């Protein structure tokens, strides 16, 4: 096989949402999610005909790039999945680590609607995406239940943590109900690395125009303060 002709990828769209930094982004895309992302196409692909028929699908596959990786971070044959405590190494191809030979991501998202905006033309509003704001999207494909759904599939070592959630308690003034529910969805997945277990350490997470300050103690997330950026 000729390996001297690498594939060149060009973004067809970019993600727009409330995640301005990697910390706090869901570790996986999720079926039931309040977190919305708008897919905005680049001018070349902002073509109505290219989306003909897409509104007939409930879910889509997004193929995207890990744009938040630092240039010097190279792939390794093994990685340390955060949900295994950060000390157990697994093969990179047995994980969804962002540090891969080719930094490509794959996410299954729910299509909420096709929406036309004055500045961006036709866009896709989706929920459940695990993407940083500005993430380049390289391709979009429909999710097909008759070929993509495998009820008998096994989850390997990820099975043990698939239902991982922490309760969230508020020790400060709560935001509006919608924003509160979105923040709780993010924090319940515990964005801090598993190997960090200092119950007195205060973390800061940016979401939309808010800075959320919280700590994790005795398997409970305590929201201490919320400030405007």
mmCIF file of C-alpha atoms in Angstrom:
data_model
loop_
_atom_site.group_PDB
_atom_site.id
_atom_site.type_symbol
_atom_site.label_atom_id
_atom_site.label_comp_id
_atom_site.label_asym_id
_atom_site.label_seq_id
_atom_site.Cartn_x
_atom_site.Cartn_y
_atom_site.Cartn_z
ATOM 1 C CA UNK A 1 0.000 0.000 0.000
ATOM 2 C CA UNK A 2 1.334 3.438 -0.955
ATOM 3 C CA UNK A 3 1.671 5.537 2.199
ATOM 4 C CA UNK A 4 3.300 8.537 0.550
ATOM 5 C CA UNK A 5 0.042 10.369 -0.151
ATOM 6 C CA UNK A 6 -1.341 11.659 3.169
ATOM 7 C CA UNK A 7 -4.935 12.801 3.234
ATOM 8 C CA UNK A 8 -5.487 16.544 3.560
ATOM 9 C CA UNK A 9 -8.605 17.520 5.496
ATOM 10 C CA UNK A 10 -10.382 20.870 5.311
ATOM 11 C CA UNK A 11 -13.068 21.907 7.813
ATOM 12 C CA UNK A 12 -16.575 22.045 6.423
ATOM 13 C CA UNK A 13 -17.936 23.669 9.574
ATOM 14 C CA UNK A 14 -17.092 24.776 13.097
ATOM 15 C CA UNK A 15 -18.781 24.153 16.446
ATOM 16 C CA UNK A 16 -20.186 27.018 18.467
ATOM 17 C CA UNK A 17 -21.161 26.509 22.087
ATOM 18 C CA UNK A 18 -20.417 27.648 25.630
ATOM 19 C CA UNK A 19 -17.144 25.738 26.134
ATOM 20 C CA UNK A 20 -14.295 28.220 25.721
ATOM 21 C CA UNK A 21 -11.745 25.860 27.304
ATOM 22 C CA UNK A 22 -11.210 22.109 27.500
ATOM 23 C CA UNK A 23 -11.816 21.853 31.242
ATOM 24 C CA UNK A 24 -15.439 20.875 31.799
ATOM 25 C CA UNK A 25 -16.237 19.547 28.334
ATOM 26 C CA UNK A 26 -18.144 16.232 28.603
ATOM 27 C CA UNK A 27 -15.784 13.309 28.117
ATOM 28 C CA UNK A 28 -18.176 11.653 25.667
ATOM 29 C CA UNK A 29 -21.128 12.712 23.571
ATOM 30 C CA UNK A 30 -24.398 11.872 25.306
ATOM 31 C CA UNK A 31 -27.897 10.961 24.185
ATOM 32 C CA UNK A 32 -29.817 12.802 26.900
ATOM 33 C CA UNK A 33 -28.277 16.245 27.174
ATOM 34 C CA UNK A 34 -29.334 19.854 27.653
ATOM 35 C CA UNK A 35 -26.051 21.103 26.197
ATOM 36 C CA UNK A 36 -26.533 22.529 22.719
ATOM 37 C CA UNK A 37 -23.994 23.150 19.972
ATOM 38 C CA UNK A 38 -24.521 25.014 16.723
ATOM 39 C CA UNK A 39 -22.750 23.677 13.641
ATOM 40 C CA UNK A 40 -21.860 26.629 11.414
ATOM 41 C CA UNK A 41 -20.685 25.827 7.907
ATOM 42 C CA UNK A 42 -17.789 27.532 6.175
ATOM 43 C CA UNK A 43 -18.811 29.687 3.161
ATOM 44 C CA UNK A 44 -17.741 27.017 0.652
ATOM 45 C CA UNK A 45 -20.085 24.434 2.191
ATOM 46 C CA UNK A 46 -22.884 26.823 3.176
ATOM 47 C CA UNK A 47 -25.013 25.333 0.422
ATOM 48 C CA UNK A 48 -28.688 24.560 0.917
ATOM 49 C CA UNK A 49 -28.585 21.528 -1.392
ATOM 50 C CA UNK A 50 -25.888 19.900 0.760
ATOM 51 C CA UNK A 51 -28.374 19.614 3.647
ATOM 52 C CA UNK A 52 -31.304 18.354 1.595
ATOM 53 C CA UNK A 53 -32.932 15.497 3.517
ATOM 54 C CA UNK A 54 -30.890 15.882 6.706
ATOM 55 C CA UNK A 55 -33.922 16.973 8.729
ATOM 56 C CA UNK A 56 -35.313 13.454 8.318
ATOM 57 C CA UNK A 57 -32.685 12.072 10.699
ATOM 58 C CA UNK A 58 -32.832 12.279 14.473
ATOM 59 C CA UNK A 59 -29.099 11.702 15.042
ATOM 60 C CA UNK A 60 -25.865 12.473 13.231
ATOM 61 C CA UNK A 61 -22.223 11.448 13.327
ATOM 62 C CA UNK A 62 -19.729 14.301 13.565
ATOM 63 C CA UNK A 63 -16.129 13.712 12.483
ATOM 64 C CA UNK A 64 -13.965 16.451 13.950
ATOM 65 C CA UNK A 65 -10.468 17.450 15.023
ATOM 66 C CA UNK A 66 -8.935 17.802 18.485
ATOM 67 C CA UNK A 67 -8.071 21.453 17.966
ATOM 68 C CA UNK A 68 -7.267 22.047 21.643
ATOM 69 C CA UNK A 69 -4.218 19.769 21.710
ATOM 70 C CA UNK A 70 -0.874 21.496 22.141
ATOM 71 C CA UNK A 71 1.487 21.001 19.174
ATOM 72 C CA UNK A 72 4.165 19.236 21.219
ATOM 73 C CA UNK A 73 1.755 16.632 22.608
ATOM 74 C CA UNK A 74 2.400 13.476 20.633
ATOM 75 C CA UNK A 75 0.595 10.190 20.597
ATOM 76 C CA UNK A 76 1.678 7.294 22.790
ATOM 77 C CA UNK A 77 0.895 3.570 22.408
ATOM 78 C CA UNK A 78 -0.711 3.679 25.854
ATOM 79 C CA UNK A 79 -2.727 6.330 27.655
ATOM 80 C CA UNK A 80 -4.181 6.786 31.140
ATOM 81 C CA UNK A 81 -7.996 7.024 31.028
ATOM 82 C CA UNK A 82 -9.129 9.548 33.664
ATOM 83 C CA UNK A 83 -12.012 7.378 34.868
ATOM 84 C CA UNK A 84 -9.550 4.615 35.793
ATOM 85 C CA UNK A 85 -7.836 6.930 38.266
ATOM 86 C CA UNK A 86 -5.213 8.321 35.927
ATOM 87 C CA UNK A 87 -2.620 5.655 36.767
ATOM 88 C CA UNK A 88 -3.791 2.609 34.789
ATOM 89 C CA UNK A 89 -2.505 2.472 31.219
ATOM 90 C CA UNK A 90 -4.555 1.144 28.336
ATOM 91 C CA UNK A 91 -3.839 0.891 24.625
ATOM 92 C CA UNK A 92 -4.628 4.108 22.798
ATOM 93 C CA UNK A 93 -6.826 2.238 20.305
ATOM 94 C CA UNK A 94 -8.871 0.833 23.212
ATOM 95 C CA UNK A 95 -9.704 4.365 24.400
ATOM 96 C CA UNK A 96 -11.072 7.640 23.125
ATOM 97 C CA UNK A 97 -8.058 9.634 24.222
ATOM 98 C CA UNK A 98 -7.495 12.861 22.242
ATOM 99 C CA UNK A 99 -3.787 12.043 21.867
ATOM 100 C CA UNK A 100 -3.792 9.790 18.835
ATOM 101 C CA UNK A 101 -1.702 9.229 15.702
ATOM 102 C CA UNK A 102 -4.313 11.300 13.854
ATOM 103 C CA UNK A 103 -6.183 13.686 16.196
ATOM 104 C CA UNK A 104 -9.679 12.894 14.952
ATOM 105 C CA UNK A 105 -12.821 12.617 17.057
ATOM 106 C CA UNK A 106 -16.157 10.940 16.396
ATOM 107 C CA UNK A 107 -19.369 11.953 18.157
ATOM 108 C CA UNK A 108 -22.960 10.823 17.911
ATOM 109 C CA UNK A 109 -25.312 13.772 18.489
ATOM 110 C CA UNK A 110 -29.024 14.448 18.377
ATOM 111 C CA UNK A 111 -30.183 16.777 15.617
ATOM 112 C CA UNK A 112 -32.591 19.253 17.191
ATOM 113 C CA UNK A 113 -33.317 21.261 14.064
ATOM 114 C CA UNK A 114 -31.977 22.891 10.946
ATOM 115 C CA UNK A 115 -32.013 26.609 11.549
ATOM 116 C CA UNK A 116 -31.304 29.544 9.244
ATOM 117 C CA UNK A 117 -29.584 32.589 10.726
ATOM 118 C CA UNK A 118 -29.033 36.022 9.154
ATOM 119 C CA UNK A 119 -25.236 35.821 9.436
ATOM 120 C CA UNK A 120 -24.450 32.117 9.018
ATOM 121 C CA UNK A 121 -27.161 30.831 6.697
ATOM 122 C CA UNK A 122 -28.357 27.295 7.351
ATOM 123 C CA UNK A 123 -26.918 25.803 10.533
ATOM 124 C CA UNK A 124 -27.472 22.622 12.524
ATOM 125 C CA UNK A 125 -28.474 22.794 16.169
ATOM 126 C CA UNK A 126 -27.460 19.589 17.954
ATOM 127 C CA UNK A 127 -27.368 18.370 21.552
ATOM 128 C CA UNK A 128 -24.968 16.111 23.407
ATOM 129 C CA UNK A 129 -21.775 17.133 21.598
ATOM 130 C CA UNK A 130 -18.477 16.838 23.485
ATOM 131 C CA UNK A 131 -16.784 19.664 21.576
ATOM 132 C CA UNK A 132 -14.784 22.764 22.365
ATOM 133 C CA UNK A 133 -16.115 26.027 20.962
ATOM 134 C CA UNK A 134 -14.460 26.491 17.575
ATOM 135 C CA UNK A 135 -13.786 22.782 16.973
ATOM 136 C CA UNK A 136 -13.364 22.081 13.241
ATOM 137 C CA UNK A 137 -15.883 19.644 11.773
ATOM 138 C CA UNK A 138 -14.522 17.601 8.871
ATOM 139 C CA UNK A 139 -17.590 15.602 7.934
ATOM 140 C CA UNK A 140 -21.198 14.925 8.934
ATOM 141 C CA UNK A 141 -22.976 11.647 8.314
ATOM 142 C CA UNK A 142 -26.435 10.393 9.313
ATOM 143 C CA UNK A 143 -26.756 7.914 12.156
ATOM 144 C CA UNK A 144 -28.587 4.810 10.905
ATOM 145 C CA UNK A 145 -30.217 2.500 13.435
ATOM 146 C CA UNK A 146 -30.192 -0.531 11.122
ATOM 147 C CA UNK A 147 -26.404 -0.502 10.819
ATOM 148 C CA UNK A 148 -25.026 1.711 13.631
ATOM 149 C CA UNK A 149 -27.072 0.336 16.521
ATOM 150 C CA UNK A 150 -25.643 -2.786 18.185
ATOM 151 C CA UNK A 151 -27.614 -3.728 21.340
ATOM 152 C CA UNK A 152 -25.339 -6.728 21.943
ATOM 153 C CA UNK A 153 -22.153 -4.616 21.978
ATOM 154 C CA UNK A 154 -19.854 -4.770 25.019
ATOM 155 C CA UNK A 155 -18.098 -1.791 26.586
ATOM 156 C CA UNK A 156 -14.799 -3.290 27.709
ATOM 157 C CA UNK A 157 -13.230 -1.626 30.743
ATOM 158 C CA UNK A 158 -15.453 1.450 30.166
ATOM 159 C CA UNK A 159 -18.503 -0.518 31.381
ATOM 160 C CA UNK A 160 -17.556 0.081 35.013
ATOM 161 C CA UNK A 161 -17.842 3.860 34.710
ATOM 162 C CA UNK A 162 -20.584 4.352 32.113
ATOM 163 C CA UNK A 163 -23.147 5.444 34.738
ATOM 164 C CA UNK A 164 -20.732 7.600 36.745
ATOM 165 C CA UNK A 165 -22.476 10.666 38.185
ATOM 166 C CA UNK A 166 -22.014 12.835 41.240
ATOM 167 C CA UNK A 167 -24.714 14.857 43.008
ATOM 168 C CA UNK A 168 -24.353 18.639 42.724
ATOM 169 C CA UNK A 169 -25.169 20.977 45.601
ATOM 170 C CA UNK A 170 -25.344 24.755 45.457
ATOM 171 C CA UNK A 171 -23.767 26.880 48.165
ATOM 172 C CA UNK A 172 -24.287 30.122 46.263
ATOM 173 C CA UNK A 173 -27.036 31.970 44.434
ATOM 174 C CA UNK A 174 -28.349 29.744 41.676
ATOM 175 C CA UNK A 175 -28.585 30.957 38.067
ATOM 176 C CA UNK A 176 -31.728 30.683 35.954
ATOM 177 C CA UNK A 177 -33.224 27.150 35.821
ATOM 178 C CA UNK A 178 -31.945 26.341 32.320
ATOM 179 C CA UNK A 179 -28.368 27.436 33.060
ATOM 180 C CA UNK A 180 -28.465 25.678 36.421
ATOM 181 C CA UNK A 181 -29.498 22.405 34.770
ATOM 182 C CA UNK A 182 -26.740 22.731 32.151
ATOM 183 C CA UNK A 183 -24.067 23.394 34.782
ATOM 184 C CA UNK A 184 -25.277 20.474 36.880
ATOM 185 C CA UNK A 185 -25.088 18.184 33.848
ATOM 186 C CA UNK A 186 -21.456 19.212 33.325
ATOM 187 C CA UNK A 187 -20.373 19.032 36.963
ATOM 188 C CA UNK A 188 -22.154 15.741 37.698
ATOM 189 C CA UNK A 189 -19.657 14.077 35.361
ATOM 190 C CA UNK A 190 -16.851 15.432 37.587
ATOM 191 C CA UNK A 191 -14.509 17.248 35.191
ATOM 192 C CA UNK A 192 -11.479 17.073 37.486
ATOM 193 C CA UNK A 193 -8.909 14.291 36.919
ATOM 194 C CA UNK A 194 -9.524 11.204 39.042
ATOM 195 C CA UNK A 195 -6.032 11.351 40.536
ATOM 196 C CA UNK A 196 -6.755 14.758 42.083
ATOM 197 C CA UNK A 197 -8.594 14.178 45.344
ATOM 198 C CA UNK A 198 -7.968 17.271 47.434
ATOM 199 C CA UNK A 199 -11.413 18.034 48.964
ATOM 200 C CA UNK A 200 -10.385 21.619 49.740
ATOM 201 C CA UNK A 201 -9.115 22.569 46.307
ATOM 202 C CA UNK A 202 -11.352 25.095 44.561
ATOM 203 C CA UNK A 203 -11.646 24.676 40.797
ATOM 204 C CA UNK A 204 -12.796 27.189 38.227
ATOM 205 C CA UNK A 205 -14.695 26.240 35.073
ATOM 206 C CA UNK A 206 -15.729 28.610 32.295
ATOM 207 C CA UNK A 207 -19.121 28.067 30.697
ATOM 208 C CA UNK A 208 -20.637 30.671 28.406
ATOM 209 C CA UNK A 209 -20.013 34.005 30.142
ATOM 210 C CA UNK A 210 -19.802 32.467 33.608
ATOM 211 C CA UNK A 211 -16.949 31.368 35.816
ATOM 212 C CA UNK A 212 -18.129 28.485 38.012
ATOM 213 C CA UNK A 213 -16.107 27.815 41.174
ATOM 214 C CA UNK A 214 -16.569 24.413 42.786
ATOM 215 C CA UNK A 215 -14.914 21.682 44.793
ATOM 216 C CA UNK A 216 -15.443 17.935 45.047
ATOM 217 C CA UNK A 217 -15.642 16.445 48.538
ATOM 218 C CA UNK A 218 -16.904 13.014 49.592
ATOM 219 C CA UNK A 219 -18.190 12.327 46.072
ATOM 220 C CA UNK A 220 -20.337 15.461 46.028
ATOM 221 C CA UNK A 221 -19.785 18.532 43.842
ATOM 222 C CA UNK A 222 -20.218 21.739 45.826
ATOM 223 C CA UNK A 223 -20.749 24.918 43.802
ATOM 224 C CA UNK A 224 -19.253 27.725 45.883
ATOM 225 C CA UNK A 225 -19.468 30.765 43.608
ATOM 226 C CA UNK A 226 -20.542 31.909 40.157
ATOM 227 C CA UNK A 227 -19.227 35.099 38.627
ATOM 228 C CA UNK A 228 -19.622 36.865 35.305
ATOM 229 C CA UNK A 229 -16.506 36.906 33.158
#
